[in-house]
Amino acid sequence: MTDIKLQARNVDVYYGQKKAIDNVSIDIDNGLVTAFIGPSGCGKSTFLRSLNRMNDTIADARVTGEILLDGEDIYAASMDPVALRARVGMVFQKPNPFPKSIYENIAYGPRIHGLAQGKADMDVIVEKSLTQAGLWNEVKDRLNDPGTALSGGQQQRLCIARAVAVSPEVILMDEPCSALDPIATARIEELIDDLRQTYAIVIVTHSMQQAARVSQRTAFFHLGVMVEYGETSEIFTNPREARTKDYITGRYG
Amino acid sequence: MILSAVLLAVLALGLAGWTFARNKARLLYAGRGSMHSMPVYHGWHFALWIVLPGLLAWGVWSVAMPTLVNGSILADPAAAALPADDMQRAAILSEARAIAADPSVFAFDPLSARLADPIRVAEGKWGTIGALLVLICALAGGAHAWTRVRAGFPARTRVERVVMAVLLVVSLMAILTTVGIIGSLVFEAGLFFKDVSPLAFLTGTHWSPANAHGGDISANFGAVPLFWGTIYIGAIIAMFVAIPLGLMSAIYLTQYATRRVRGWFKPLLEILAGVPTVVYGYFAALTVAPKVRDFAAWIGMNNPSTESALAAGLVMGVMIIPFVSSMADDSLAAVPRSMSDGSLALGATRSETIKKVLLPAALPGIVAGVMLAISRAIGETMIVVMAAGASANLSANPFASMTTVTYQIVQMLTGDQEFNNPKTLSAFALGLVLFVVTLILNIIALRVVKRFREAYE
Amino acid sequence: MSNPRWQTPAALRRIARRNAAERRFRLLGLGAIALSLGFLALLLVIMAKNGLSGLNWSFLSGSDSTDPHMAGVWGAAKGSLLTMLVTIAIAFPMGVLAALYLEEFAPRTRWIEWVEVSINNLAAVPSIIFGLLGLAVFINTAGLPRSSPLVGGLTLALMTMPVIVISGRNAIKAVPPSIRDAALAVGASKVQTVFHHVLPLALPGILTGTIIGMARALGETAPLLMIGMRAFVATPPGGLTDPSSVLPMQIFLWSDQIDTAFVENTSAAIIVLLMFLMAMNGLAIYLRNKFEVRW
Ligand SMILES: Nc1ncnc2c1ncn2[C@@H]1O[C@H](COP(=O)(O)OP(=O)(O)O)[C@@H](O)[C@H]1O
Ligand SMILES: [Mg+2]
């Protein structure tokens, strides 16, 4: 049971004159976790950010090629980046809760998009999102504490809850565990596996173990090029490309 | 006369000494590492030993000589005719001194003409003694140092010690200035508060120093209308202009403008802070104030005055824009990018991100910036002097003429100054209040900014 | 086959409304800048309109007069020049030396902390307070001549020194430690290192700050009002102790004249003053661009 959620066709990304992504084409399926791996600086974040047009916010970044969400070109004039980003959420490397209360952190997205009818409705959304992110039991008694007062792992789950609160279709995660300790990392990994049922998930990671643990598909990037893409088990046990093999066996990176 | 000449002589001696000592030290030099210090340091060491004692003696003598000269003159028979009154006495003596320096000066008082000669003689005598003393000190210092021009002598260390002392003394100037400000304000304000009760000054609502005669004058020195005018113009009207314009400019420049546009507009905005305040004042008086008055008449006020709080406050607000915008600029830039990324990735628009995430996060820095701007505005003088008016009005009508603390300081100190007069002294009391308030605003603002910076580091 | 949730008329309307708000906000920002700069432009245009016709040789070479057509700006300009000479002669060396001491030598003691606090606060003290200081100390206590460039220059020097110290410290801080290490490693003493290597490298930055501080001093009026530098000078001052006026003071005095013919004089004097300030700031920018070293 796979259906294609996101489709990239011949995508190039430039920073000014510099080409950071070179001709990448990839299909990302619903119900699966897709991992992007590769040495740092190879363009994983850059490509990830082009999937919800976050690159628009960088002055000299330019994306060419086609990226289709449910068959619809996200760079078309008719696509509003505001609506797009509500459909394709994002979680960042460093937890970045807003300097507001836990409740307000979650309520922020639904409020700007007008997804809640009244306070009771919002309360439901907040509870549901925090529950989905596995945080509800830890914070239900202190929803008015500032989000920044939580531990690092909790902050990251808060950010996931914040993304979930606007009911996206895809969640992009850029090295979501790299700032966390192993226990917090394990919790997030469990969470990712749960969320896969509801959302298409793309995760960038520099840890091959993590990619192997959480993902069903893996794409290996090197120097702005997507070298290889396939079933995670295939990539790790039987890579087709020499460069992939070198990387996963630790020759470089 | 002779004293300035001897000063030059000391400096010349120092220069000559520098050359001699350096040359002598050079002769001592016998190859690699044979001396502790380079010859040039021996030159400096020697020159300093000539110049510093000479300067010291010169300084002491310059202070002491007028007393000595005065003593000589008063011993002169002609001085017996001097009036007993201190003031007249001083006037005649200063006239006599002027004649002594330049015989062509016309003498209003015949006595001063007779005193001129004794003054000349006394000045000549004491001047010569002083000059000799200065030279002796310089030469003695030189003689002492000359024996030190030896290979093993640590001339460089000694010279550097003097350099360090000079640096330290210069650095202490900042403290000295602060102490000077506080000291002079407190001292003169203290004299004022002997006549006027501080409570009446700080809480009274009636300000008319011109009517302060006779017994209890406290009632005429109620400064509340001045404080109100200052706050109304500087902290209310000016901020109504400066905060929105400054903040929105900073937002546009940091969040929307391309690097090129920012590169142009930011320096242009800063020009506003570089325009002298007297120019703003003139503009306020010449252009803005008449327009404000016309507007007041148009909305039906009868007989509006040319000078108005609104005109002064508006122009002051424009002057303050760059202060607000550059502080807001810094604060917005200090908010980590991940914060706005988080909001944008949720599908918030730029403006939603700015209003709901960036501004709240940058708020402490912006508030501190506004406090600095207010401190700037309430200390501003020329705009209010030229456009705000002299009447101490306790009114909330922006079209009314209103006076401020700085205006009254200027008012009290121009024209005749008598330093025993409470009217003049009140300027220092007002200055003290102004100094304390701006100081507090600055200290709080700098604290807030510092803590804000640390929060995001 | 796009998500229907975002295609309902209500959702589309909402997005359109939010985008409109976004455009309005952006326009508001642009408007704020335009308004601020428009005000600056208006000020300059009005001064140019009123004053350009008055800018001729007799205006530039004359001194103050009760007759607006005879009055000129040279007397005040010379007063400004003398005052600035005193200011820079005192504030520059002292400011630079203090900056060097604080940045390179000062031990971290209570005293030095007080010096730093003092400097930071002095930079924000209203200028009129410096005028009160000058009046109390230089005139009433030291007995120096009122209205003279000497007292004016001393007063402005006290005001300018903190600015020079602060910018000087920043310039010195920007010199990388490796330069100091290199000099110390070849056996230079700390004093030699600082004066031979650090100071020359920091000098362009210090000069930039000094020029900006001097430009501020040149435009100051309020403190000089306190020390009585509002003399009517029909002949340019001959020396540092002669009564004199300065350019901004001349503007202030003329602005008070009833005779409307003085409007032209005032505006023309403003143009002259702004020219000086522009030249100074231009020089500062030039120095910064020319000598700015990226380490
Ligand atoms: N904002 C930017 N401007 C210019 N170049 C950038 C920017 N962000 C990233 N790059 C460059 O693009 C390349 C890819 O970066 P990135 O996508 O962050 O790599 P990764 O996430 O795989 O470590 C790098 O060479 C990086 O230097
Ligand atoms: Mg990355």
Tab-separated table of C-alpha atoms in Angstrom, chain B residues 18-400:
chain	number	residue	atom	x	y	z
B	18	TRP	CA	67.230	63.874	24.501
B	19	THR	CA	69.817	64.165	21.696
B	20	PHE	CA	72.820	64.289	24.014
B	21	ALA	CA	71.787	61.354	26.120
B	22	ARG	CA	70.938	59.268	23.108
B	23	ASN	CA	74.289	60.040	21.507
B	24	LYS	CA	76.147	59.295	24.691
B	25	ALA	CA	74.280	56.030	25.053
B	26	ARG	CA	75.155	55.161	21.473
B	27	LEU	CA	78.846	55.484	22.293
B	28	LEU	CA	78.331	53.037	25.130
B	29	TYR	CA	76.900	50.513	22.785
B	30	ALA	CA	79.520	47.863	22.233
B	31	GLY	CA	77.671	45.271	20.246
B	32	ARG	CA	74.871	42.800	20.553
B	33	GLY	CA	73.113	42.724	23.891
B	34	SER	CA	75.643	44.894	25.676
B	35	MET	CA	73.077	47.326	26.991
B	36	HIS	CA	69.818	46.977	28.867
B	37	SER	CA	67.958	49.608	26.870
B	38	MET	CA	68.199	51.068	23.405
B	39	PRO	CA	69.880	54.495	23.249
B	40	VAL	CA	66.646	56.228	22.408
B	41	TYR	CA	65.224	55.250	25.795
B	42	HIS	CA	68.204	56.856	27.495
B	43	GLY	CA	67.324	59.951	25.512
B	44	TRP	CA	63.737	59.825	26.770
B	45	HIS	CA	64.768	59.096	30.312
B	46	PHE	CA	67.128	62.042	30.391
B	47	ALA	CA	64.643	64.394	28.714
B	48	LEU	CA	61.897	63.428	31.140
B	49	TRP	CA	64.173	64.149	34.090
B	50	ILE	CA	64.708	67.649	32.721
B	51	VAL	CA	61.178	68.459	31.638
B	52	LEU	CA	59.132	66.962	34.472
B	53	PRO	CA	60.873	68.760	37.372
B	54	GLY	CA	60.884	71.938	35.313
B	55	LEU	CA	57.169	71.633	34.581
B	56	LEU	CA	56.405	70.858	38.179
B	57	ALA	CA	58.289	73.927	39.403
B	58	TRP	CA	56.636	75.982	36.699
B	59	GLY	CA	53.185	74.836	37.729
B	60	VAL	CA	53.780	75.547	41.400
B	61	TRP	CA	55.177	78.943	40.630
B	62	SER	CA	52.329	79.894	38.278
B	63	VAL	CA	49.873	79.241	41.075
B	64	ALA	CA	51.934	80.954	43.749
B	65	MET	CA	53.086	84.032	41.851
B	66	PRO	CA	49.866	86.093	41.807
B	67	THR	CA	49.753	85.907	45.618
B	68	LEU	CA	53.388	86.941	45.900
B	69	VAL	CA	52.910	89.787	43.439
B	70	ASN	CA	49.820	90.933	45.291
B	71	GLY	CA	51.736	90.914	48.555
B	72	SER	CA	54.438	93.116	47.044
B	73	ILE	CA	51.917	95.574	45.663
B	74	LEU	CA	49.970	95.918	48.860
B	75	ALA	CA	53.292	96.709	50.574
B	76	ASP	CA	53.736	99.623	48.153
B	77	PRO	CA	52.810	103.059	49.559
B	78	ALA	CA	50.458	103.707	46.612
B	79	ALA	CA	48.314	100.763	47.680
B	80	ALA	CA	47.395	102.477	50.908
B	81	ALA	CA	44.916	104.540	48.892
B	82	LEU	CA	42.991	101.459	47.721
B	83	PRO	CA	39.356	101.405	48.824
B	84	ALA	CA	38.405	98.868	51.463
B	85	ASP	CA	35.540	97.429	49.416
B	86	ASP	CA	36.663	94.125	47.894
B	87	MET	CA	34.889	94.605	44.629
B	88	GLN	CA	36.253	98.077	43.850
B	89	ARG	CA	39.657	96.969	44.981
B	90	ALA	CA	39.662	94.037	42.589
B	91	ALA	CA	38.445	96.246	39.750
B	92	ILE	CA	41.247	98.765	40.240
B	93	LEU	CA	43.867	96.083	40.587
B	94	SER	CA	42.789	94.346	37.412
B	95	GLU	CA	42.837	97.640	35.545
B	96	ALA	CA	46.301	98.344	36.889
B	97	ARG	CA	47.399	94.916	35.740
B	98	ALA	CA	46.090	95.608	32.261
B	99	ILE	CA	48.020	98.900	32.157
B	100	ALA	CA	51.150	97.173	33.372
B	101	ALA	CA	50.908	94.754	30.495
B	102	ASP	CA	50.074	97.406	27.911
B	103	PRO	CA	50.742	101.059	28.825
B	104	SER	CA	48.465	102.332	26.061
B	105	VAL	CA	45.376	101.083	27.944
B	106	PHE	CA	43.247	103.946	29.213
B	107	ALA	CA	42.972	104.242	32.976
B	108	PHE	CA	39.492	105.005	34.315
B	109	ASP	CA	40.876	105.379	37.802
B	110	PRO	CA	44.067	107.460	38.361
B	111	LEU	CA	45.005	105.119	41.178
B	112	SER	CA	45.375	102.220	38.803
B	113	ALA	CA	47.808	104.231	36.685
B	114	ARG	CA	49.935	104.857	39.764
B	115	LEU	CA	49.799	101.194	40.720
B	116	ALA	CA	50.878	100.017	37.291
B	117	ASP	CA	54.550	100.669	37.895
B	118	PRO	CA	54.811	98.795	41.184
B	119	ILE	CA	52.999	95.917	39.527
B	120	ARG	CA	55.472	95.848	36.692
B	121	VAL	CA	58.364	95.865	39.114
B	122	ALA	CA	56.869	93.160	41.324
B	123	GLU	CA	56.001	90.963	38.354
B	124	GLY	CA	59.503	91.376	36.981
B	125	LYS	CA	61.091	90.517	40.313
B	126	TRP	CA	58.984	87.465	41.116
B	127	GLY	CA	59.021	86.332	37.500
B	128	THR	CA	62.804	86.300	37.419
B	129	ILE	CA	63.016	84.431	40.699
B	130	GLY	CA	60.506	81.901	39.431
B	131	ALA	CA	62.303	81.463	36.130
B	132	LEU	CA	65.576	80.803	37.906
B	133	LEU	CA	63.852	78.319	40.192
B	134	VAL	CA	62.354	76.460	37.239
B	135	LEU	CA	65.704	76.307	35.474
B	136	ILE	CA	67.445	75.067	38.604
B	137	CYS	CA	64.902	72.300	39.040
B	138	ALA	CA	65.235	71.266	35.413
B	139	LEU	CA	69.022	71.273	35.550
B	140	ALA	CA	69.137	69.447	38.854
B	141	GLY	CA	66.879	66.763	37.428
B	142	GLY	CA	69.090	66.592	34.366
B	143	ALA	CA	72.261	66.307	36.423
B	144	HIS	CA	70.750	63.469	38.394
B	145	ALA	CA	69.773	61.628	35.245
B	146	TRP	CA	73.022	62.269	33.385
B	147	THR	CA	74.879	60.018	35.800
B	148	ARG	CA	72.446	57.249	34.871
B	149	VAL	CA	73.393	57.081	31.226
B	150	ARG	CA	75.190	53.776	31.717
B	151	ALA	CA	75.078	50.543	29.807
B	152	GLY	CA	73.327	48.624	32.562
B	153	PHE	CA	70.755	51.256	33.421
B	154	PRO	CA	67.147	50.110	32.746
B	155	ALA	CA	66.123	53.339	31.047
B	156	ARG	CA	63.325	51.672	29.094
B	157	THR	CA	61.649	50.280	32.185
B	158	ARG	CA	61.785	53.687	33.842
B	159	VAL	CA	60.376	55.486	30.813
B	160	GLU	CA	57.624	52.933	30.471
B	161	ARG	CA	56.724	53.448	34.091
B	162	VAL	CA	56.163	57.137	33.348
B	163	VAL	CA	54.091	56.221	30.294
B	164	MET	CA	51.922	53.967	32.424
B	165	ALA	CA	51.446	56.694	34.995
B	166	VAL	CA	50.370	59.135	32.289
B	167	LEU	CA	47.931	56.605	30.860
B	168	LEU	CA	46.427	55.945	34.247
B	169	VAL	CA	46.010	59.630	35.026
B	170	VAL	CA	44.359	60.252	31.662
B	171	SER	CA	41.949	57.373	32.222
B	172	LEU	CA	40.939	58.795	35.542
B	173	MET	CA	39.767	61.929	33.703
B	174	ALA	CA	36.469	60.158	33.041
B	175	ILE	CA	35.886	59.723	36.744
B	176	LEU	CA	37.022	63.259	37.332
B	177	THR	CA	34.464	64.535	34.824
B	178	THR	CA	31.710	62.531	36.460
B	179	VAL	CA	32.764	63.738	39.874
B	180	GLY	CA	32.960	67.264	38.487
B	181	ILE	CA	29.424	67.067	37.127
B	182	ILE	CA	27.958	65.607	40.279
B	183	GLY	CA	30.031	67.905	42.487
B	184	SER	CA	29.176	71.131	40.727
B	185	LEU	CA	25.489	70.253	40.338
B	186	VAL	CA	25.133	69.154	43.936
B	187	PHE	CA	27.083	72.110	45.273
B	188	GLU	CA	25.169	74.791	43.402
B	189	ALA	CA	21.854	73.001	43.870
B	190	GLY	CA	22.677	72.826	47.580
B	191	LEU	CA	22.949	76.604	47.658
B	192	PHE	CA	19.596	76.794	45.919
B	193	PHE	CA	17.963	74.444	48.396
B	194	LYS	CA	19.088	76.686	51.239
B	195	ASP	CA	16.519	79.193	50.022
B	196	VAL	CA	13.920	76.917	48.498
B	197	SER	CA	12.631	73.793	50.133
B	198	PRO	CA	13.341	70.699	48.004
B	199	LEU	CA	9.821	69.466	48.644
B	200	ALA	CA	8.287	72.674	47.313
B	201	PHE	CA	10.615	72.506	44.325
B	202	LEU	CA	9.762	68.926	43.445
B	203	THR	CA	6.037	69.056	44.151
B	204	GLY	CA	5.005	72.684	43.664
B	205	THR	CA	2.906	73.507	40.639
B	206	HIS	CA	3.654	77.180	40.328
B	207	TRP	CA	6.788	78.284	38.487
B	208	SER	CA	7.547	81.992	38.304
B	209	PRO	CA	11.109	82.721	39.382
B	210	ALA	CA	10.735	86.286	38.134
B	211	ASN	CA	8.352	86.969	41.016
B	212	ALA	CA	10.641	85.461	43.622
B	213	HIS	CA	11.360	88.313	45.978
B	214	GLY	CA	11.515	88.702	49.711
B	215	GLY	CA	10.775	86.168	52.398
B	216	ASP	CA	9.399	82.816	51.371
B	217	ILE	CA	10.221	82.307	47.725
B	218	SER	CA	9.639	78.556	47.697
B	219	ALA	CA	6.153	79.060	46.313
B	220	ASN	CA	7.575	80.495	43.092
B	221	PHE	CA	9.835	77.533	42.391
B	222	GLY	CA	7.358	74.694	41.936
B	223	ALA	CA	8.923	72.723	39.085
B	224	VAL	CA	6.100	70.289	38.375
B	225	PRO	CA	4.906	72.191	35.266
B	226	LEU	CA	8.457	71.947	33.924
B	227	PHE	CA	8.636	68.234	34.598
B	228	TRP	CA	5.260	67.794	32.983
B	229	GLY	CA	6.242	69.800	29.918
B	230	THR	CA	9.434	67.775	29.604
B	231	ILE	CA	7.595	64.483	29.863
B	232	TYR	CA	4.754	65.582	27.615
B	233	ILE	CA	7.043	66.776	24.844
B	234	GLY	CA	9.939	64.357	25.182
B	235	ALA	CA	8.380	61.165	26.461
B	236	ILE	CA	4.874	61.359	25.032
B	237	ILE	CA	4.543	63.416	21.860
B	238	ALA	CA	8.049	62.683	20.587
B	239	MET	CA	7.623	58.983	21.285
B	240	PHE	CA	4.283	58.950	19.463
B	241	VAL	CA	6.294	59.877	16.408
B	242	ALA	CA	9.539	58.058	17.044
B	243	ILE	CA	8.335	54.655	18.245
B	244	PRO	CA	6.052	53.741	15.335
B	245	LEU	CA	8.271	55.245	12.666
B	246	GLY	CA	11.515	53.967	14.177
B	247	LEU	CA	10.159	50.517	14.895
B	248	MET	CA	8.490	50.069	11.524
B	249	SER	CA	11.630	51.301	9.775
B	250	ALA	CA	13.728	48.790	11.679
B	251	ILE	CA	11.262	46.026	10.889
B	252	TYR	CA	11.292	46.851	7.212
B	253	LEU	CA	15.066	47.096	7.086
B	254	THR	CA	15.723	43.862	8.968
B	255	GLN	CA	12.856	41.712	7.706
B	256	TYR	CA	11.885	42.849	4.237
B	257	ALA	CA	14.562	44.954	2.596
B	258	THR	CA	17.135	43.339	0.370
B	259	ARG	CA	20.728	43.826	1.383
B	260	ARG	CA	21.123	46.568	-1.211
B	261	VAL	CA	18.107	48.546	-0.067
B	262	ARG	CA	19.202	48.178	3.537
B	263	GLY	CA	22.672	49.375	2.587
B	264	TRP	CA	21.126	52.573	1.266
B	265	PHE	CA	18.348	53.320	3.708
B	266	LYS	CA	20.104	52.602	6.974
B	267	PRO	CA	22.813	55.281	6.560
B	268	LEU	CA	20.221	57.705	5.189
B	269	LEU	CA	18.103	57.245	8.297
B	270	GLU	CA	21.165	57.789	10.441
B	271	ILE	CA	21.632	61.207	8.876
B	272	LEU	CA	18.576	62.221	10.882
B	273	ALA	CA	20.635	61.722	14.047
B	274	GLY	CA	23.514	63.754	12.673
B	275	VAL	CA	21.568	66.917	11.898
B	276	PRO	CA	22.440	69.472	14.601
B	277	THR	CA	19.609	70.119	17.009
B	278	VAL	CA	19.708	73.835	16.346
B	279	VAL	CA	18.748	73.047	12.751
B	280	TYR	CA	15.785	71.004	13.946
B	281	GLY	CA	14.883	73.810	16.287
B	282	TYR	CA	14.906	76.320	13.490
B	283	PHE	CA	12.870	74.027	11.279
B	284	ALA	CA	10.376	73.531	14.091
B	285	ALA	CA	10.039	77.261	14.662
B	286	LEU	CA	10.049	78.296	11.024
B	287	THR	CA	7.971	75.600	9.353
B	288	VAL	CA	6.275	73.210	11.729
B	289	ALA	CA	5.056	75.551	14.456
B	290	PRO	CA	3.089	77.865	12.109
B	291	LYS	CA	1.455	74.827	10.485
B	292	VAL	CA	0.515	73.446	13.881
B	293	ARG	CA	-0.941	76.790	14.870
B	294	ASP	CA	-2.939	77.018	11.650
B	295	PHE	CA	-4.205	73.527	12.246
B	296	ALA	CA	-5.220	74.415	15.802
B	297	ALA	CA	-7.084	77.452	14.513
B	298	TRP	CA	-8.721	75.327	11.851
B	299	ILE	CA	-10.076	72.829	14.352
B	300	GLY	CA	-11.566	75.755	16.213
B	301	MET	CA	-9.165	76.686	18.977
B	302	ASN	CA	-9.209	80.391	19.533
B	303	ASN	CA	-5.982	82.282	19.586
B	304	PRO	CA	-3.585	79.346	19.429
B	305	SER	CA	0.033	80.242	20.223
B	306	THR	CA	2.850	79.913	17.738
B	307	GLU	CA	4.888	77.997	20.222
B	308	SER	CA	3.380	74.653	21.015
B	309	ALA	CA	4.270	71.410	22.695
B	310	LEU	CA	3.123	69.624	19.572
B	311	ALA	CA	5.511	71.395	17.200
B	312	ALA	CA	8.487	70.799	19.455
B	313	GLY	CA	7.485	67.221	20.206
B	314	LEU	CA	6.890	66.302	16.562
B	315	VAL	CA	10.264	67.542	15.449
B	316	MET	CA	11.968	65.979	18.433
B	317	GLY	CA	10.305	62.706	17.561
B	318	VAL	CA	11.787	62.831	14.084
B	319	MET	CA	15.202	63.496	15.553
B	320	ILE	CA	14.812	60.424	17.793
B	321	ILE	CA	13.711	58.040	15.013
B	322	PRO	CA	17.222	56.763	14.281
B	323	PHE	CA	17.865	56.013	17.957
B	324	VAL	CA	14.751	53.889	18.192
B	325	SER	CA	15.322	52.240	14.841
B	326	SER	CA	18.929	51.328	15.450
B	327	MET	CA	18.182	49.859	18.869
B	328	ALA	CA	15.200	47.962	17.467
B	329	ASP	CA	17.357	46.847	14.568
B	330	ASP	CA	19.937	45.388	16.960
B	331	SER	CA	17.290	43.715	19.104
B	332	LEU	CA	15.486	42.145	16.149
B	333	ALA	CA	18.788	40.942	14.735
B	334	ALA	CA	19.645	39.374	18.095
B	335	VAL	CA	16.578	37.108	17.996
B	336	PRO	CA	17.849	33.819	16.601
B	337	ARG	CA	16.795	32.988	13.085
B	338	SER	CA	15.480	29.630	14.249
B	339	MET	CA	12.699	31.535	15.990
B	340	SER	CA	11.298	33.057	12.833
B	341	ASP	CA	12.016	29.851	10.901
B	342	GLY	CA	9.846	27.971	13.375
B	343	SER	CA	6.971	30.337	12.778
B	344	LEU	CA	7.345	30.532	9.019
B	345	ALA	CA	7.510	26.744	8.770
B	346	LEU	CA	4.091	26.583	10.422
B	347	GLY	CA	2.723	28.660	7.595
B	348	ALA	CA	2.705	32.024	9.334
B	349	THR	CA	3.204	35.020	7.087
B	350	ARG	CA	6.153	37.340	7.653
B	351	SER	CA	4.030	39.932	9.359
B	352	GLU	CA	2.396	37.354	11.626
B	353	THR	CA	5.856	36.064	12.515
B	354	ILE	CA	7.058	39.572	13.246
B	355	LYS	CA	4.082	40.566	15.334
B	356	LYS	CA	3.598	37.365	17.279
B	357	VAL	CA	7.096	35.935	17.623
B	358	LEU	CA	9.874	38.396	16.797
B	359	LEU	CA	8.561	41.488	18.529
B	360	PRO	CA	7.704	39.712	21.791
B	361	ALA	CA	11.142	38.098	21.766
B	362	ALA	CA	12.887	41.377	21.012
B	363	LEU	CA	10.752	43.373	23.399
B	364	PRO	CA	13.297	43.853	26.213
B	365	GLY	CA	15.844	45.266	23.791
B	366	ILE	CA	13.256	47.505	22.174
B	367	VAL	CA	12.036	48.794	25.528
B	368	ALA	CA	15.622	49.563	26.518
B	369	GLY	CA	16.056	51.404	23.247
B	370	VAL	CA	12.952	53.451	23.921
B	371	MET	CA	14.275	54.312	27.371
B	372	LEU	CA	17.533	55.538	25.885
B	373	ALA	CA	15.541	57.509	23.342
B	374	ILE	CA	13.464	59.106	26.076
B	375	SER	CA	16.576	60.002	28.014
B	376	ARG	CA	17.876	61.607	24.862
B	377	ALA	CA	14.648	63.483	24.254
B	378	ILE	CA	14.222	64.927	27.716
B	379	GLY	CA	17.795	66.213	27.711
B	380	GLU	CA	17.362	67.837	24.317
B	381	THR	CA	17.569	71.593	24.539
B	382	MET	CA	17.625	73.554	21.310
B	383	ILE	CA	14.369	72.284	19.841
B	384	VAL	CA	12.393	73.221	22.925
B	385	VAL	CA	14.222	76.514	23.342
B	386	MET	CA	13.296	77.470	19.813
B	387	ALA	CA	9.821	75.977	19.552
B	388	ALA	CA	8.241	75.059	22.879
B	389	GLY	CA	7.843	78.331	24.718
B	390	ALA	CA	8.461	79.817	28.126
B	391	SER	CA	5.145	79.521	29.872
B	392	ALA	CA	4.968	76.966	32.637
B	393	ASN	CA	1.666	75.396	31.694
B	394	LEU	CA	0.278	72.368	33.436
B	395	SER	CA	-1.917	71.384	30.544
B	396	ALA	CA	-2.615	68.373	28.379
B	397	ASN	CA	-3.427	70.481	25.342
B	398	PRO	CA	-0.776	69.736	22.739
B	399	PHE	CA	-1.385	73.088	21.081
B	400	ALA	CA	-0.544	75.008	24.247
